[in-house]
């Protein structure tokens, strides 16, 4: 695989608890989840990938609407921590993939975040430890929004090109 080029930022959707649901692991390493709110660790970690079951949940802390959220996985096996904000990662690599999650019988709808747990991105599979978060919004545009934005840029470029041709 290759590095996920998408940069994500997360904020609290409303004032209240930030809750995580464990949705799986493919990691051989032992790791657990934590959260920074406005750059400060809540001190709450858990959902260890070796002891958690699908649908287990953990309240990571209480946030105010609009607070900046940075999720992290601490890899106990290598004593490394990887953040959802790649600028905080010592290797400068994006260690997450994120998408909207529709929900199921055991995990509610929310924001899905999957971590890559290897230094420099390793195999870039982004499914070493996965979670769904409630009360979280992500600033990443949906694919339909990207398509509309690209189409809009193309239309502006086409209009500019036509204007240049008619002026010439």
CSV table of N, CA and C in Angstrom, one decimal:
chain,number,residue,atom,x,y,z
A,1,UNK,N,0.8,-1.2,0.0
A,1,UNK,CA,0.0,0.0,0.0
A,1,UNK,C,0.9,1.2,0.0
A,2,UNK,N,0.2,2.4,0.0
A,2,UNK,CA,0.9,3.7,0.0
A,2,UNK,C,0.2,4.6,1.1
A,3,UNK,N,0.9,5.6,1.4
A,3,UNK,CA,0.4,6.5,2.4
A,3,UNK,C,-0.9,7.2,2.0
A,4,UNK,N,-1.8,7.2,2.9
A,4,UNK,CA,-3.1,7.9,2.7
A,4,UNK,C,-2.8,9.4,2.6
A,5,UNK,N,-3.1,10.1,1.5
A,5,UNK,CA,-2.7,11.5,1.4
A,5,UNK,C,-3.7,12.4,2.1
A,6,UNK,N,-4.8,11.9,2.5
A,6,UNK,CA,-5.8,12.8,3.1
A,6,UNK,C,-5.5,13.3,4.5
A,7,UNK,N,-5.6,14.6,4.7
A,7,UNK,CA,-5.4,15.2,6.0
A,7,UNK,C,-6.8,15.3,6.7
A,8,UNK,N,-6.9,14.8,7.9
A,8,UNK,CA,-8.2,14.9,8.6
A,8,UNK,C,-8.0,15.8,9.8
A,9,UNK,N,-9.1,16.5,10.2
A,9,UNK,CA,-9.2,17.2,11.4
A,9,UNK,C,-10.5,16.9,12.0
A,10,UNK,N,-10.5,16.8,13.3
A,10,UNK,CA,-11.8,16.4,14.0
A,10,UNK,C,-12.1,17.4,15.1
A,11,UNK,N,-13.4,17.7,15.3
A,11,UNK,CA,-13.9,18.6,16.3
A,11,UNK,C,-15.1,17.9,17.0
A,12,UNK,N,-15.4,18.4,18.2
A,12,UNK,CA,-16.6,18.0,18.9
A,12,UNK,C,-17.8,18.6,18.3
A,13,UNK,N,-18.8,17.8,18.0
A,13,UNK,CA,-20.0,18.2,17.3
A,13,UNK,C,-20.8,19.1,18.2
A,14,UNK,N,-20.8,18.7,19.5
A,14,UNK,CA,-21.6,19.5,20.5
A,14,UNK,C,-21.0,19.3,21.9
A,15,UNK,N,-21.4,20.0,22.8
A,15,UNK,CA,-20.8,19.9,24.2
A,15,UNK,C,-21.3,18.6,24.7
A,16,UNK,N,-20.4,17.7,25.2
A,16,UNK,CA,-20.8,16.4,25.8
A,16,UNK,C,-19.6,15.4,25.7
A,17,UNK,N,-19.9,14.2,26.0
A,17,UNK,CA,-18.8,13.2,26.0
A,17,UNK,C,-18.4,12.8,24.6
A,18,UNK,N,-17.1,12.5,24.5
A,18,UNK,CA,-16.6,11.9,23.2
A,18,UNK,C,-16.4,10.4,23.5
A,19,UNK,N,-17.2,9.6,22.8
A,19,UNK,CA,-17.3,8.2,23.1
A,19,UNK,C,-16.7,7.4,21.9
A,20,UNK,N,-15.9,6.4,22.2
A,20,UNK,CA,-15.3,5.5,21.1
A,20,UNK,C,-15.9,4.1,21.3
A,21,UNK,N,-16.1,3.5,20.1
A,21,UNK,CA,-16.5,2.1,20.1
A,21,UNK,C,-15.4,1.3,19.3
A,22,UNK,N,-15.0,0.2,19.9
A,22,UNK,CA,-14.0,-0.6,19.3
A,22,UNK,C,-14.6,-1.4,18.1
A,23,UNK,N,-14.0,-1.4,16.9
A,23,UNK,CA,-14.6,-2.1,15.8
A,23,UNK,C,-13.7,-3.1,15.2
A,24,UNK,N,-12.5,-3.3,15.7
A,24,UNK,CA,-11.6,-4.4,15.2
A,24,UNK,C,-10.1,-4.1,15.2
A,25,UNK,N,-9.4,-5.2,14.9
A,25,UNK,CA,-7.9,-5.1,14.9
A,25,UNK,C,-7.4,-6.1,13.9
A,26,UNK,N,-6.3,-5.8,13.3
A,26,UNK,CA,-5.5,-6.8,12.5
A,26,UNK,C,-4.1,-6.8,13.0
A,27,UNK,N,-3.9,-6.0,14.1
A,27,UNK,CA,-2.5,-5.8,14.6
A,27,UNK,C,-2.0,-7.0,15.4
A,28,UNK,N,-0.7,-7.3,15.2
A,28,UNK,CA,0.0,-8.3,16.0
A,28,UNK,C,0.5,-7.6,17.3
A,29,UNK,N,0.7,-6.2,17.2
A,29,UNK,CA,1.1,-5.5,18.4
A,29,UNK,C,0.0,-5.2,19.4
A,30,UNK,N,0.3,-4.9,20.6
A,30,UNK,CA,-0.7,-4.5,21.6
A,30,UNK,C,-0.8,-3.0,21.6
A,31,UNK,N,-2.0,-2.5,21.5
A,31,UNK,CA,-2.2,-1.0,21.5
A,31,UNK,C,-3.5,-0.6,22.1
A,32,UNK,N,-3.6,0.7,22.5
A,32,UNK,CA,-4.8,1.2,23.1
A,32,UNK,C,-5.0,2.7,22.6
A,33,UNK,N,-6.2,3.2,22.8
A,33,UNK,CA,-6.7,4.4,22.3
A,33,UNK,C,-6.6,5.5,23.3
A,34,UNK,N,-6.4,6.8,22.9
A,34,UNK,CA,-6.5,7.9,23.8
A,34,UNK,C,-6.9,9.1,23.0
A,35,UNK,N,-7.1,10.3,23.6
A,35,UNK,CA,-7.6,11.5,23.0
A,35,UNK,C,-6.9,12.7,23.6
A,36,UNK,N,-6.6,13.7,22.7
A,36,UNK,CA,-6.2,15.0,23.1
A,36,UNK,C,-7.4,16.0,22.8
A,37,UNK,N,-7.8,16.8,23.7
A,37,UNK,CA,-8.8,17.8,23.5
A,37,UNK,C,-8.1,19.1,23.6
A,38,UNK,N,-8.2,19.9,22.5
A,38,UNK,CA,-7.5,21.2,22.4
A,38,UNK,C,-6.0,21.0,22.8
A,39,UNK,N,-5.4,19.9,22.3
A,39,UNK,CA,-4.0,19.6,22.5
A,39,UNK,C,-3.6,19.0,23.9
A,40,UNK,N,-4.6,18.8,24.8
A,40,UNK,CA,-4.3,18.3,26.1
A,40,UNK,C,-4.9,16.9,26.2
A,41,UNK,N,-4.0,15.9,26.7
A,41,UNK,CA,-4.5,14.5,26.9
A,41,UNK,C,-5.5,14.5,28.0
A,42,UNK,N,-6.6,13.7,27.7
A,42,UNK,CA,-7.6,13.6,28.8
A,42,UNK,C,-7.2,12.7,29.9
A,43,UNK,N,-6.1,11.9,29.7
A,43,UNK,CA,-5.7,10.9,30.7
A,43,UNK,C,-6.5,9.6,30.7
A,44,UNK,N,-7.4,9.5,29.8
A,44,UNK,CA,-8.2,8.3,29.7
A,44,UNK,C,-7.8,7.5,28.4
A,45,UNK,N,-7.3,6.3,28.6
A,45,UNK,CA,-6.9,5.4,27.5
A,45,UNK,C,-7.6,4.1,27.7
A,46,UNK,N,-7.7,3.3,26.6
A,46,UNK,CA,-8.3,2.0,26.8
A,46,UNK,C,-8.7,1.4,25.4
A,47,UNK,N,-9.6,0.5,25.4
A,47,UNK,CA,-10.0,-0.3,24.3
A,47,UNK,C,-8.8,-1.0,23.7
A,48,UNK,N,-8.0,-1.6,24.6
A,48,UNK,CA,-6.9,-2.4,24.2
A,48,UNK,C,-7.3,-3.4,23.1
A,49,UNK,N,-6.5,-3.4,22.0
A,49,UNK,CA,-6.9,-4.3,20.9
A,49,UNK,C,-6.8,-5.8,21.2
A,50,UNK,N,-6.1,-6.2,22.2
A,50,UNK,CA,-6.0,-7.6,22.5
A,50,UNK,C,-7.1,-8.1,23.5
A,51,UNK,N,-7.7,-7.1,24.2
A,51,UNK,CA,-8.7,-7.5,25.2
A,51,UNK,C,-10.1,-7.0,24.9
A,52,UNK,N,-10.3,-6.1,23.9
A,52,UNK,CA,-11.6,-5.5,23.5
A,52,UNK,C,-12.3,-6.4,22.5
A,53,UNK,N,-13.6,-6.4,22.6
A,53,UNK,CA,-14.5,-7.0,21.6
A,53,UNK,C,-15.2,-6.0,20.8
A,54,UNK,N,-15.7,-6.4,19.6
A,54,UNK,CA,-16.4,-5.5,18.7
A,54,UNK,C,-17.6,-4.9,19.5
A,55,UNK,N,-17.7,-3.6,19.5
A,55,UNK,CA,-18.8,-2.9,20.2
A,55,UNK,C,-18.5,-2.5,21.6
A,56,UNK,N,-17.4,-2.9,22.1
A,56,UNK,CA,-17.0,-2.3,23.4
A,56,UNK,C,-16.8,-0.8,23.3
A,57,UNK,N,-17.2,-0.1,24.3
A,57,UNK,CA,-17.1,1.4,24.2
A,57,UNK,C,-16.4,2.0,25.4
A,58,UNK,N,-15.9,3.2,25.2
A,58,UNK,CA,-15.2,3.9,26.2
A,58,UNK,C,-15.4,5.4,26.0
A,59,UNK,N,-15.8,6.1,27.1
A,59,UNK,CA,-15.9,7.6,27.1
A,59,UNK,C,-14.5,8.1,27.3
A,60,UNK,N,-14.0,8.8,26.3
A,60,UNK,CA,-12.6,9.4,26.3
A,60,UNK,C,-12.5,10.7,27.0
A,61,UNK,N,-13.6,11.4,27.2
A,61,UNK,CA,-13.5,12.7,27.9
A,61,UNK,C,-14.7,13.5,27.5
A,62,UNK,N,-14.8,14.7,28.1
A,62,UNK,CA,-15.9,15.6,27.9
A,62,UNK,C,-15.4,16.9,27.1
A,63,UNK,N,-16.0,17.2,26.0
A,63,UNK,CA,-15.6,18.3,25.2
A,63,UNK,C,-16.7,19.3,25.0
A,64,UNK,N,-16.3,20.6,24.7
A,64,UNK,CA,-17.2,21.6,24.3
A,64,UNK,C,-17.4,21.6,22.8
A,65,UNK,N,-18.5,22.0,22.3
A,65,UNK,CA,-18.8,22.1,20.9
A,65,UNK,C,-17.7,22.9,20.2
A,66,UNK,N,-17.1,22.3,19.1
A,66,UNK,CA,-16.0,23.0,18.4
A,66,UNK,C,-14.6,22.7,18.9
A,67,UNK,N,-14.5,22.1,20.0
A,67,UNK,CA,-13.1,21.7,20.5
A,67,UNK,C,-12.4,20.9,19.5
A,68,UNK,N,-11.1,21.1,19.4
A,68,UNK,CA,-10.2,20.3,18.5
A,68,UNK,C,-10.0,18.9,19.2
A,69,UNK,N,-10.1,17.9,18.4
A,69,UNK,CA,-9.9,16.5,18.9
A,69,UNK,C,-8.8,15.8,18.1
A,70,UNK,N,-7.8,15.2,18.8
A,70,UNK,CA,-6.8,14.5,18.1
A,70,UNK,C,-6.8,13.1,18.8
A,71,UNK,N,-7.1,12.1,18.0
A,71,UNK,CA,-7.1,10.7,18.6
A,71,UNK,C,-5.7,10.1,18.4
A,72,UNK,N,-5.4,9.2,19.3
A,72,UNK,CA,-4.1,8.5,19.2
A,72,UNK,C,-4.1,7.1,19.6
A,73,UNK,N,-3.2,6.3,19.1
A,73,UNK,CA,-3.1,4.9,19.5
A,73,UNK,C,-1.7,4.8,20.1
A,74,UNK,N,-1.6,4.2,21.3
A,74,UNK,CA,-0.3,4.0,21.9
A,74,UNK,C,0.0,2.5,21.6
A,75,UNK,N,1.1,2.3,20.9
A,75,UNK,CA,1.5,0.9,20.6
A,75,UNK,C,2.5,0.5,21.7
A,76,UNK,N,2.0,-0.3,22.7
A,76,UNK,CA,2.8,-0.8,23.8
A,76,UNK,C,4.0,-1.6,23.4
A,77,UNK,N,3.8,-2.4,22.4
A,77,UNK,CA,4.9,-3.3,21.9
A,77,UNK,C,6.1,-2.5,21.5
A,78,UNK,N,6.0,-1.4,20.8
A,78,UNK,CA,7.1,-0.6,20.3
A,78,UNK,C,7.3,0.7,21.1
A,79,UNK,N,6.4,1.0,22.1
A,79,UNK,CA,6.4,2.2,22.9
A,79,UNK,C,6.3,3.4,22.0
A,80,UNK,N,5.5,3.4,20.9
A,80,UNK,CA,5.3,4.5,20.0
A,80,UNK,C,3.9,4.9,20.1
A,81,UNK,N,3.6,6.2,19.9
A,81,UNK,CA,2.3,6.8,19.8
A,81,UNK,C,2.1,7.4,18.5
A,82,UNK,N,1.0,7.1,17.8
A,82,UNK,CA,0.6,7.7,16.5
A,82,UNK,C,-0.7,8.5,16.7
A,83,UNK,N,-0.7,9.7,16.1
A,83,UNK,CA,-1.8,10.6,16.2
A,83,UNK,C,-2.6,10.7,14.9
A,84,UNK,N,-3.9,11.1,15.1
A,84,UNK,CA,-4.7,11.4,13.9
A,84,UNK,C,-4.2,12.7,13.2
A,85,UNK,N,-3.5,13.5,13.9
A,85,UNK,CA,-2.9,14.7,13.3
A,85,UNK,C,-1.4,14.4,13.0
A,86,UNK,N,-1.1,14.2,11.7
A,86,UNK,CA,0.2,13.7,11.2
A,86,UNK,C,1.3,14.7,11.7
A,87,UNK,N,1.0,15.9,11.9
A,87,UNK,CA,2.1,16.9,12.4
A,87,UNK,C,2.6,16.5,13.7
A,88,UNK,N,1.8,15.7,14.5
A,88,UNK,CA,2.3,15.2,15.8
A,88,UNK,C,3.1,13.9,15.8
A,89,UNK,N,3.1,13.3,14.6
A,89,UNK,CA,3.8,12.0,14.5
A,89,UNK,C,5.3,12.2,14.3
A,90,UNK,N,6.1,11.6,15.1
A,90,UNK,CA,7.6,11.8,15.0
A,90,UNK,C,8.1,11.4,13.6
A,91,UNK,N,7.4,10.5,12.9
A,91,UNK,CA,7.9,10.2,11.6
A,91,UNK,C,7.3,11.0,10.5
A,92,UNK,N,6.4,11.9,10.8
A,92,UNK,CA,5.8,12.8,9.9
A,92,UNK,C,4.8,12.2,8.9
A,93,UNK,N,4.4,11.0,9.2
A,93,UNK,CA,3.5,10.2,8.3
A,93,UNK,C,2.1,10.2,8.8
A,94,UNK,N,1.1,10.2,7.9
A,94,UNK,CA,-0.3,10.0,8.2
A,94,UNK,C,-0.5,8.6,8.7
A,95,UNK,N,-1.0,8.4,9.9
A,95,UNK,CA,-1.2,7.1,10.5
A,95,UNK,C,-2.7,6.7,10.6
A,96,UNK,N,-3.6,7.5,9.9
A,96,UNK,CA,-5.0,7.1,9.9
A,96,UNK,C,-5.7,7.2,8.6
A,97,UNK,N,-6.8,6.5,8.5
A,97,UNK,CA,-7.8,6.6,7.5
A,97,UNK,C,-9.1,6.9,8.2
A,98,UNK,N,-10.0,7.8,7.7
A,98,UNK,CA,-11.3,8.1,8.3
A,98,UNK,C,-12.4,8.2,7.3
A,99,UNK,N,-13.6,7.8,7.7
A,99,UNK,CA,-14.8,7.9,6.9
A,99,UNK,C,-16.0,8.0,7.8
A,100,UNK,N,-17.2,8.4,7.2
A,100,UNK,CA,-18.4,8.3,8.0
A,100,UNK,C,-18.8,6.8,8.1
A,101,UNK,N,-19.5,6.5,9.2
A,101,UNK,CA,-19.9,5.1,9.5
A,101,UNK,C,-21.4,5.2,9.7
A,102,UNK,N,-22.2,4.3,9.0
A,102,UNK,CA,-23.6,4.3,9.0
A,102,UNK,C,-24.2,3.7,10.3
A,103,UNK,N,-23.4,2.9,11.0
A,103,UNK,CA,-23.9,2.3,12.2
A,103,UNK,C,-24.5,0.9,12.0
A,104,UNK,N,-24.6,0.1,13.0
A,104,UNK,CA,-25.1,-1.3,13.0
A,104,UNK,C,-25.8,-1.6,14.3
A,105,UNK,N,-26.1,-2.8,14.6
A,105,UNK,CA,-26.8,-3.2,15.8
A,105,UNK,C,-26.0,-2.9,17.1
A,106,UNK,N,-24.6,-2.9,17.0
A,106,UNK,CA,-23.8,-2.8,18.2
A,106,UNK,C,-23.0,-1.5,18.2
A,107,UNK,N,-22.8,-0.8,17.1
A,107,UNK,CA,-22.0,0.4,17.0
A,107,UNK,C,-22.9,1.5,16.3
A,108,UNK,N,-23.1,2.6,17.0
A,108,UNK,CA,-23.9,3.6,16.4
A,108,UNK,C,-23.2,4.3,15.2
A,109,UNK,N,-24.0,5.1,14.4
A,109,UNK,CA,-23.4,5.9,13.4
A,109,UNK,C,-22.4,6.9,14.0
A,110,UNK,N,-21.4,7.2,13.2
A,110,UNK,CA,-20.4,8.2,13.7
A,110,UNK,C,-19.3,8.3,12.7
A,111,UNK,N,-18.1,8.7,13.2
A,111,UNK,CA,-16.9,8.8,12.4
A,111,UNK,C,-16.0,7.6,12.7
A,112,UNK,N,-15.7,6.9,11.6
A,112,UNK,CA,-14.8,5.7,11.6
A,112,UNK,C,-13.4,6.2,11.5
A,113,UNK,N,-12.5,5.7,12.4
A,113,UNK,CA,-11.0,6.0,12.3
A,113,UNK,C,-10.3,4.7,12.4
A,114,UNK,N,-9.4,4.5,11.5
A,114,UNK,CA,-8.5,3.3,11.5
A,114,UNK,C,-7.1,3.7,11.5
A,115,UNK,N,-6.3,3.1,12.4
A,115,UNK,CA,-4.9,3.4,12.6
A,115,UNK,C,-3.9,2.5,11.9
A,116,UNK,N,-2.8,3.0,11.4
A,116,UNK,CA,-1.6,2.3,11.0
A,116,UNK,C,-0.6,2.4,12.1
A,117,UNK,N,-0.1,1.2,12.6
A,117,UNK,CA,0.7,1.2,13.8
A,117,UNK,C,2.2,0.9,13.6
A,118,UNK,N,2.7,1.1,12.4
A,118,UNK,CA,4.1,0.8,12.1
A,118,UNK,C,4.8,2.1,11.8
A,119,UNK,N,6.0,2.3,12.2
A,119,UNK,CA,6.9,3.4,12.0
A,119,UNK,C,7.0,3.7,10.5
A,120,UNK,N,6.9,4.9,10.1
A,120,UNK,CA,7.0,5.3,8.6
A,120,UNK,C,5.9,4.7,7.8
A,121,UNK,N,4.8,4.3,8.5
A,121,UNK,CA,3.6,3.8,7.8
A,121,UNK,C,3.7,2.3,7.5
A,122,UNK,N,4.9,1.7,7.6
A,122,UNK,CA,5.0,0.2,7.4
A,122,UNK,C,4.3,-0.3,6.2
A,123,UNK,N,3.2,-1.1,6.3
A,123,UNK,CA,2.5,-1.6,5.2
A,123,UNK,C,1.3,-0.8,4.7
A,124,UNK,N,1.1,0.4,5.4
A,124,UNK,CA,0.0,1.3,5.1
A,124,UNK,C,-1.4,0.6,4.9
A,125,UNK,N,-1.7,-0.4,5.7
A,125,UNK,CA,-3.0,-1.0,5.6
A,125,UNK,C,-4.1,-0.2,6.4
A,126,UNK,N,-3.7,0.6,7.3
A,126,UNK,CA,-4.6,1.5,8.1
A,126,UNK,C,-5.8,0.7,8.8
A,127,UNK,N,-5.6,-0.6,9.1
A,127,UNK,CA,-6.6,-1.3,9.8
A,127,UNK,C,-6.0,-2.1,11.0
A,128,UNK,N,-5.0,-1.5,11.6
A,128,UNK,CA,-4.4,-2.2,12.8
A,128,UNK,C,-5.2,-2.0,14.0
A,129,UNK,N,-5.9,-0.9,14.1
A,129,UNK,CA,-6.9,-0.8,15.2
A,129,UNK,C,-7.9,0.2,14.7
A,130,UNK,N,-9.2,-0.2,14.9
A,130,UNK,CA,-10.3,0.7,14.3
A,130,UNK,C,-11.4,1.0,15.3
A,131,UNK,N,-11.9,2.2,15.1
A,131,UNK,CA,-12.9,2.7,16.1
A,131,UNK,C,-14.0,3.5,15.4
A,132,UNK,N,-15.1,3.7,16.0
A,132,UNK,CA,-16.1,4.7,15.6
A,132,UNK,C,-16.3,5.6,16.8
A,133,UNK,N,-16.4,6.9,16.5
A,133,UNK,CA,-16.5,7.9,17.5
A,133,UNK,C,-17.9,8.7,17.3
A,134,UNK,N,-18.5,8.9,18.5
A,134,UNK,CA,-19.7,9.7,18.5
A,134,UNK,C,-19.4,11.1,19.0
A,135,UNK,N,-20.3,12.0,18.6
A,135,UNK,CA,-20.1,13.4,18.9
A,135,UNK,C,-18.9,14.1,18.3
A,136,UNK,N,-18.5,13.6,17.1
A,136,UNK,CA,-17.4,14.1,16.4
A,136,UNK,C,-17.7,14.4,15.0
A,137,UNK,N,-17.2,15.5,14.5
A,137,UNK,CA,-17.3,15.9,13.1
A,137,UNK,C,-15.9,15.9,12.5
A,138,UNK,N,-15.8,15.6,11.2
A,138,UNK,CA,-14.6,15.6,10.5
A,138,UNK,C,-14.7,16.7,9.4
A,139,UNK,N,-13.5,17.4,9.1
A,139,UNK,CA,-13.5,18.4,8.1
A,139,UNK,C,-13.3,17.9,6.7
A,140,UNK,N,-13.1,16.6,6.5
A,140,UNK,CA,-12.8,16.1,5.2
A,140,UNK,C,-14.1,16.0,4.4
A,141,UNK,N,-14.1,16.6,3.2
A,141,UNK,CA,-15.3,16.6,2.3
A,141,UNK,C,-15.6,15.2,1.9
A,142,UNK,N,-16.9,14.9,1.7
A,142,UNK,CA,-17.4,13.6,1.2
A,142,UNK,C,-17.0,13.5,-0.3
A,143,UNK,N,-16.9,12.3,-0.8
A,143,UNK,CA,-16.5,12.2,-2.2
A,143,UNK,C,-17.4,13.0,-3.2
A,144,UNK,N,-18.7,13.1,-2.9
A,144,UNK,CA,-19.6,13.9,-3.7
A,144,UNK,C,-19.2,15.4,-3.7
A,145,UNK,N,-18.8,15.8,-2.5
A,145,UNK,CA,-18.4,17.2,-2.4
A,145,UNK,C,-17.1,17.5,-3.1
A,146,UNK,N,-16.2,16.5,-3.1
A,146,UNK,CA,-15.0,16.6,-3.8
A,146,UNK,C,-15.3,16.7,-5.3
A,147,UNK,N,-16.2,15.8,-5.8
A,147,UNK,CA,-16.6,15.8,-7.2
A,147,UNK,C,-17.2,17.2,-7.6
A,148,UNK,N,-18.1,17.7,-6.8
A,148,UNK,CA,-18.7,19.0,-7.1
A,148,UNK,C,-17.6,20.1,-7.1
A,149,UNK,N,-16.7,20.0,-6.1
A,149,UNK,CA,-15.6,21.1,-6.1
A,149,UNK,C,-14.7,21.0,-7.3
A,150,UNK,N,-14.3,19.8,-7.7
A,150,UNK,CA,-13.5,19.6,-8.9
A,150,UNK,C,-14.2,20.1,-10.2
A,151,UNK,N,-15.5,19.7,-10.3
A,151,UNK,CA,-16.3,20.2,-11.4
A,151,UNK,C,-16.4,21.7,-11.4
A,152,UNK,N,-16.5,22.3,-10.3
A,152,UNK,CA,-16.6,23.8,-10.2
A,152,UNK,C,-15.3,24.4,-10.6
A,153,UNK,N,-14.2,23.8,-10.2
A,153,UNK,CA,-12.9,24.3,-10.6
A,153,UNK,C,-12.7,24.2,-12.1
A,154,UNK,N,-13.1,23.1,-12.7
A,154,UNK,CA,-13.0,22.8,-14.1
A,154,UNK,C,-13.9,23.9,-14.9
A,155,UNK,N,-15.1,24.2,-14.4
A,155,UNK,CA,-15.9,25.2,-15.0
A,155,UNK,C,-15.3,26.6,-15.0
A,156,UNK,N,-14.7,26.9,-13.9
A,156,UNK,CA,-14.0,28.2,-13.8
A,156,UNK,C,-12.8,28.3,-14.8
A,157,UNK,N,-12.1,27.2,-14.8
A,157,UNK,CA,-11.0,27.1,-15.8
A,157,UNK,C,-11.4,27.2,-17.2
A,158,UNK,N,-12.5,26.5,-17.5
A,158,UNK,CA,-13.1,26.6,-18.9
A,158,UNK,C,-13.6,28.0,-19.2
A,159,UNK,N,-14.2,28.6,-18.3
A,159,UNK,CA,-14.7,30.0,-18.5
A,159,UNK,C,-13.5,30.9,-18.7
A,160,UNK,N,-12.5,30.8,-17.9
A,160,UNK,CA,-11.3,31.6,-18.1
A,160,UNK,C,-10.7,31.4,-19.4
A,161,UNK,N,-10.6,30.1,-19.8
A,161,UNK,CA,-10.0,29.8,-21.1
A,161,UNK,C,-10.8,30.4,-22.3
A,162,UNK,N,-12.1,30.3,-22.2
A,162,UNK,CA,-12.9,30.9,-23.2
A,162,UNK,C,-12.8,32.4,-23.3
A,163,UNK,N,-12.6,33.0,-22.1
A,163,UNK,CA,-12.5,34.5,-22.1
A,163,UNK,C,-11.1,34.9,-22.8
A,164,UNK,N,-10.0,34.1,-22.5
A,164,UNK,CA,-8.7,34.3,-23.0
A,164,UNK,C,-8.8,34.2,-24.6
A,165,UNK,N,-9.5,33.1,-25.0
A,165,UNK,CA,-9.6,32.9,-26.5
A,165,UNK,C,-10.3,34.1,-27.1
A,166,UNK,N,-11.4,34.5,-26.5
A,166,UNK,CA,-12.2,35.6,-27.2
A,166,UNK,C,-11.5,36.9,-27.1
A,167,UNK,N,-10.6,37.1,-26.1
A,167,UNK,CA,-9.9,38.4,-26.1
A,167,UNK,C,-8.8,38.4,-27.2
A,168,UNK,N,-8.2,37.2,-27.4
A,168,UNK,CA,-7.1,37.1,-28.4
A,168,UNK,C,-7.8,37.2,-29.8
